[in-house]
Coordinates of C-alpha atoms in Angstrom, one line a residue:
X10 CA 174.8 129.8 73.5
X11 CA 172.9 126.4 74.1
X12 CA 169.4 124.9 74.5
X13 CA 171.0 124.9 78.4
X14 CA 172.7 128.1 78.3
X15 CA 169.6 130.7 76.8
X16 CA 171.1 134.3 76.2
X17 CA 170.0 136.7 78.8
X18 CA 166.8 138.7 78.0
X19 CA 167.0 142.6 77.5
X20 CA 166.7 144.7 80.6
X21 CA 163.1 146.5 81.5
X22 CA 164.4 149.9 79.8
X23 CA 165.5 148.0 76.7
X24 CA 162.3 146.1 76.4
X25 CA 160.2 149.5 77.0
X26 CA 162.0 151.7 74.1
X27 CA 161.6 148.1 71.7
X28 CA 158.0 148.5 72.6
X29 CA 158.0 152.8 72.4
X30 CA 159.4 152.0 68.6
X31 CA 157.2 149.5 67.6
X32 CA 153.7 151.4 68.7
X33 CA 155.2 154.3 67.1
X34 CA 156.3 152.5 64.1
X35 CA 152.6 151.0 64.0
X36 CA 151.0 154.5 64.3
X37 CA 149.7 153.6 67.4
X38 CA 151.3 156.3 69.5
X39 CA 152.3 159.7 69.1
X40 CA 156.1 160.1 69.8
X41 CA 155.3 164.2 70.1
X42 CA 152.4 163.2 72.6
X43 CA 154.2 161.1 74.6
X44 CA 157.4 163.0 74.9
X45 CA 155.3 165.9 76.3
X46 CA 153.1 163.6 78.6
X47 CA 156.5 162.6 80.3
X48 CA 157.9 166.1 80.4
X49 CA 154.6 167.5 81.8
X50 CA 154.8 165.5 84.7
X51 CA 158.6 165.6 85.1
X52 CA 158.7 169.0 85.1
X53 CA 155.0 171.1 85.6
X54 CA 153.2 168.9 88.5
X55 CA 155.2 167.0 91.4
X56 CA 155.1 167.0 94.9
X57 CA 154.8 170.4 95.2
X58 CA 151.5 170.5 93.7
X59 CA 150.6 168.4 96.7
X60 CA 153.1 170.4 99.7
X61 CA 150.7 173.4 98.7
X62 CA 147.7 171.5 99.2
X63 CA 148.6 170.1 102.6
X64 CA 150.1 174.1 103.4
X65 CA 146.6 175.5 102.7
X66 CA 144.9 172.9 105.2
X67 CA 147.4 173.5 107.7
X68 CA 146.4 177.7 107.9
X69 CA 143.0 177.7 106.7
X70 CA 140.2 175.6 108.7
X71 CA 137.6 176.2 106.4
X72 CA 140.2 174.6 103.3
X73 CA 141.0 171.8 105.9
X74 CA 137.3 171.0 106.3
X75 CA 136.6 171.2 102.5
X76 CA 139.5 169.1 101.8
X77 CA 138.7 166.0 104.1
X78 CA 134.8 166.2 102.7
X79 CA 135.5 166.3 99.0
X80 CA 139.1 166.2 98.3
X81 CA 138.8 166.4 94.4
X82 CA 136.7 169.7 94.6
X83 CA 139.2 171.4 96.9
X84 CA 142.1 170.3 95.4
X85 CA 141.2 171.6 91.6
X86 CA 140.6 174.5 93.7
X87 CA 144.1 175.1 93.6
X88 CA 144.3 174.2 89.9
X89 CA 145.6 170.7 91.1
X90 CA 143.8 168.5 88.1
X91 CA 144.0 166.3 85.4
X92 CA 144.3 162.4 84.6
X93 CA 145.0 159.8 88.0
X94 CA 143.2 162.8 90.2
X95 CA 139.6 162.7 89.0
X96 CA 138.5 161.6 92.0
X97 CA 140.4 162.3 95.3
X98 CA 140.5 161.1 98.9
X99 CA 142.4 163.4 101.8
X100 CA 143.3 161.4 104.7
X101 CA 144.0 163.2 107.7
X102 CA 146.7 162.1 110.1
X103 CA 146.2 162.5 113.9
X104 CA 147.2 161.3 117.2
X105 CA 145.1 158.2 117.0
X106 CA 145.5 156.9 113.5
X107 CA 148.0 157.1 111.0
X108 CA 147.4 156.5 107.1
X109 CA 149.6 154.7 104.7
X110 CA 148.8 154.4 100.9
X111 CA 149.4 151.6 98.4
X112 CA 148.5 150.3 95.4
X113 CA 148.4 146.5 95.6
X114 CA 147.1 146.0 91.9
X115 CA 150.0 148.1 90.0
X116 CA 151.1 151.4 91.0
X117 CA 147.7 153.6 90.8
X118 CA 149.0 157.4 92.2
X119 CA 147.8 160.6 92.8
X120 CA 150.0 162.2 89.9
X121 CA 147.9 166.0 89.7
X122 CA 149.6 166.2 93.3
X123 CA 152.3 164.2 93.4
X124 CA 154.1 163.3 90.0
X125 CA 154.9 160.2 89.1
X126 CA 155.5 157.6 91.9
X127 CA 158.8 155.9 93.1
X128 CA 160.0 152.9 92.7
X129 CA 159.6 151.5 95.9
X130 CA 156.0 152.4 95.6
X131 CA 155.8 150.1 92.2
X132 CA 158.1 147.5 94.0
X133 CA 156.0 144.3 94.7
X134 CA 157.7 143.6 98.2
X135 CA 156.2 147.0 99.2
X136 CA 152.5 146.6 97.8
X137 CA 152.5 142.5 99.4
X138 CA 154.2 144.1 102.9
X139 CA 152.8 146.9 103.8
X140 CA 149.3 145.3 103.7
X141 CA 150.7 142.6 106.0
X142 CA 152.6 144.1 108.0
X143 CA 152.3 147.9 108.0
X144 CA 154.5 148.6 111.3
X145 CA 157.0 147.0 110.2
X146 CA 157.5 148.5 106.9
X147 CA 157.0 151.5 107.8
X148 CA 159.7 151.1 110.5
X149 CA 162.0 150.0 108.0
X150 CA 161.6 153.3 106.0
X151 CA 162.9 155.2 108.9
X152 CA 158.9 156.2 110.4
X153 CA 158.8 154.7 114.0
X154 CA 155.0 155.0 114.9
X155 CA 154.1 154.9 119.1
X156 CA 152.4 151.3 119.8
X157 CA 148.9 153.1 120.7
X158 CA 148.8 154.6 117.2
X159 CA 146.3 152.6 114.8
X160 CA 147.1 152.4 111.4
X161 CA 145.1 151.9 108.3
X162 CA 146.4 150.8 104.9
X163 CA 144.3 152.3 101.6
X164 CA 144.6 150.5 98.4
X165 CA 144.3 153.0 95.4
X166 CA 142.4 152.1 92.5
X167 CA 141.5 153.1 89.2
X168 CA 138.1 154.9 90.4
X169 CA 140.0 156.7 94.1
X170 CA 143.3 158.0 94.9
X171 CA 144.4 159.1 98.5
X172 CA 146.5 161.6 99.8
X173 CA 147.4 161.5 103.4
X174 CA 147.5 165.3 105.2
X175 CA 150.2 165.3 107.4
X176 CA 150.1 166.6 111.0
X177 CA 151.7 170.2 111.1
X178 CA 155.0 169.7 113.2
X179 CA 155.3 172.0 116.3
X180 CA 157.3 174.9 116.2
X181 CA 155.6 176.4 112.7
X182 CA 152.7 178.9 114.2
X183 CA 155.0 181.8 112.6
X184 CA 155.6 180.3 109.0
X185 CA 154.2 181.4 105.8
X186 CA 152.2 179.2 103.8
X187 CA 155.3 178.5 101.2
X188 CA 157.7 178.1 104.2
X189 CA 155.0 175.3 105.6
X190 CA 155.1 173.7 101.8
X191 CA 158.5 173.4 102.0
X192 CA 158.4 171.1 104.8
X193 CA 156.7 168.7 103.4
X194 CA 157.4 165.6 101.1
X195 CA 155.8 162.8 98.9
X196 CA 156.8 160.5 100.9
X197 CA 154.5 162.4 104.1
X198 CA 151.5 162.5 101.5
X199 CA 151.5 158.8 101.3
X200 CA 152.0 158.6 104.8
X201 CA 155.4 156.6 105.0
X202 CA 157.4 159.4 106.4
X203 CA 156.5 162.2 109.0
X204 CA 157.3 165.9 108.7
X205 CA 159.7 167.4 110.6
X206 CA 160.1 170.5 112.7
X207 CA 162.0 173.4 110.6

């Protein structure tokens, strides 16, 4: 190693458990508290918290209409609560207008509904892009939207978080309300993916 040649730096998973150690070394943090914070939302809440949300609006109207008026209300409905869903936004796709969700500031999420977000949703290229150049992005993740369709990007904060309900595909009059949940995925509730026909 030389003033020219520096040693590489530790990766981000390295640096993160240097950090874990020290705060807990420090008193700072409870290892206990963490550990179940983590497996909480690995294991208790997750997309499926959301899927039943969005299965509820699609078979009852008067749900549906109490959703898009006060999301936060008639999600805790469901038991749906905790911290990063305080206070909730429901976004309704339809033929005109299609919603996609970011977070341009860091990676603010709806966690109460969906568990902890992706990757791609922290990535930087998709929080700059998406605001620029929606279509496009989305097009890239596989959701091809007709030309005549408007669509609006939402930038989450620390006050709001949004959840996109996806349009109910054709073909599911006869499904129950878990068969319906089933259908759908994150990746529909922050509007970068469509759901599909059973």
């Amino acid at each position: 190693m030389t003033p020219d040649d520096p040693a590489p730096r530790p990766g981000p998973a390295l640096r993160t458990e240097a950090l874990e150690e020290l705060l807990v070394e420090r008193g700072l943090v409870d290892r206990a508290v963490m550990d179940g914070f983590v497996r909480t939302y690995e294991q208790d809440v997750g997309p499926l918290n959301g899927a039943t949300v969005v299965a509820r609006a699609w078979t009852d109207p008067d749900y549906r209409e109490w959703l898009l008026r006060d999301g936060t209300a008639a999600i805790a409905s469901l038991g749906f609560t905790g911290p990063q869903g305080e206070y909730m936004v429901v976004l309704e796709q339809t033929a005109e207008v299609h919603h996609v969700v970011v977070c341009t500031l860091c990676s603010c999420y709806p966690w109460p509904v969906l568990g902890l977000p992706p990757s791609w949703y922290k990535d930087p290229a998709y929080r700059a892009r998406v605001v620029r150049e929606p279509r496009t992005v989305l097009g890239e993740m596989g959701l091809d939207l007709p030309p005549e369709r408007r669509i609006e990007v939402w930038d989450s904060s620390a006050e709001v978080r949004y959840l996109t309900l996806p349009r109910r595909p054709a073909g599911t009059g006869g499904l129950m309300p878990d068969e319906l949940a089933a259908l759908v995925t994150r990746d529909a509730m922050v509007g970068v993916a469509g759901v599909g026909a059973p």
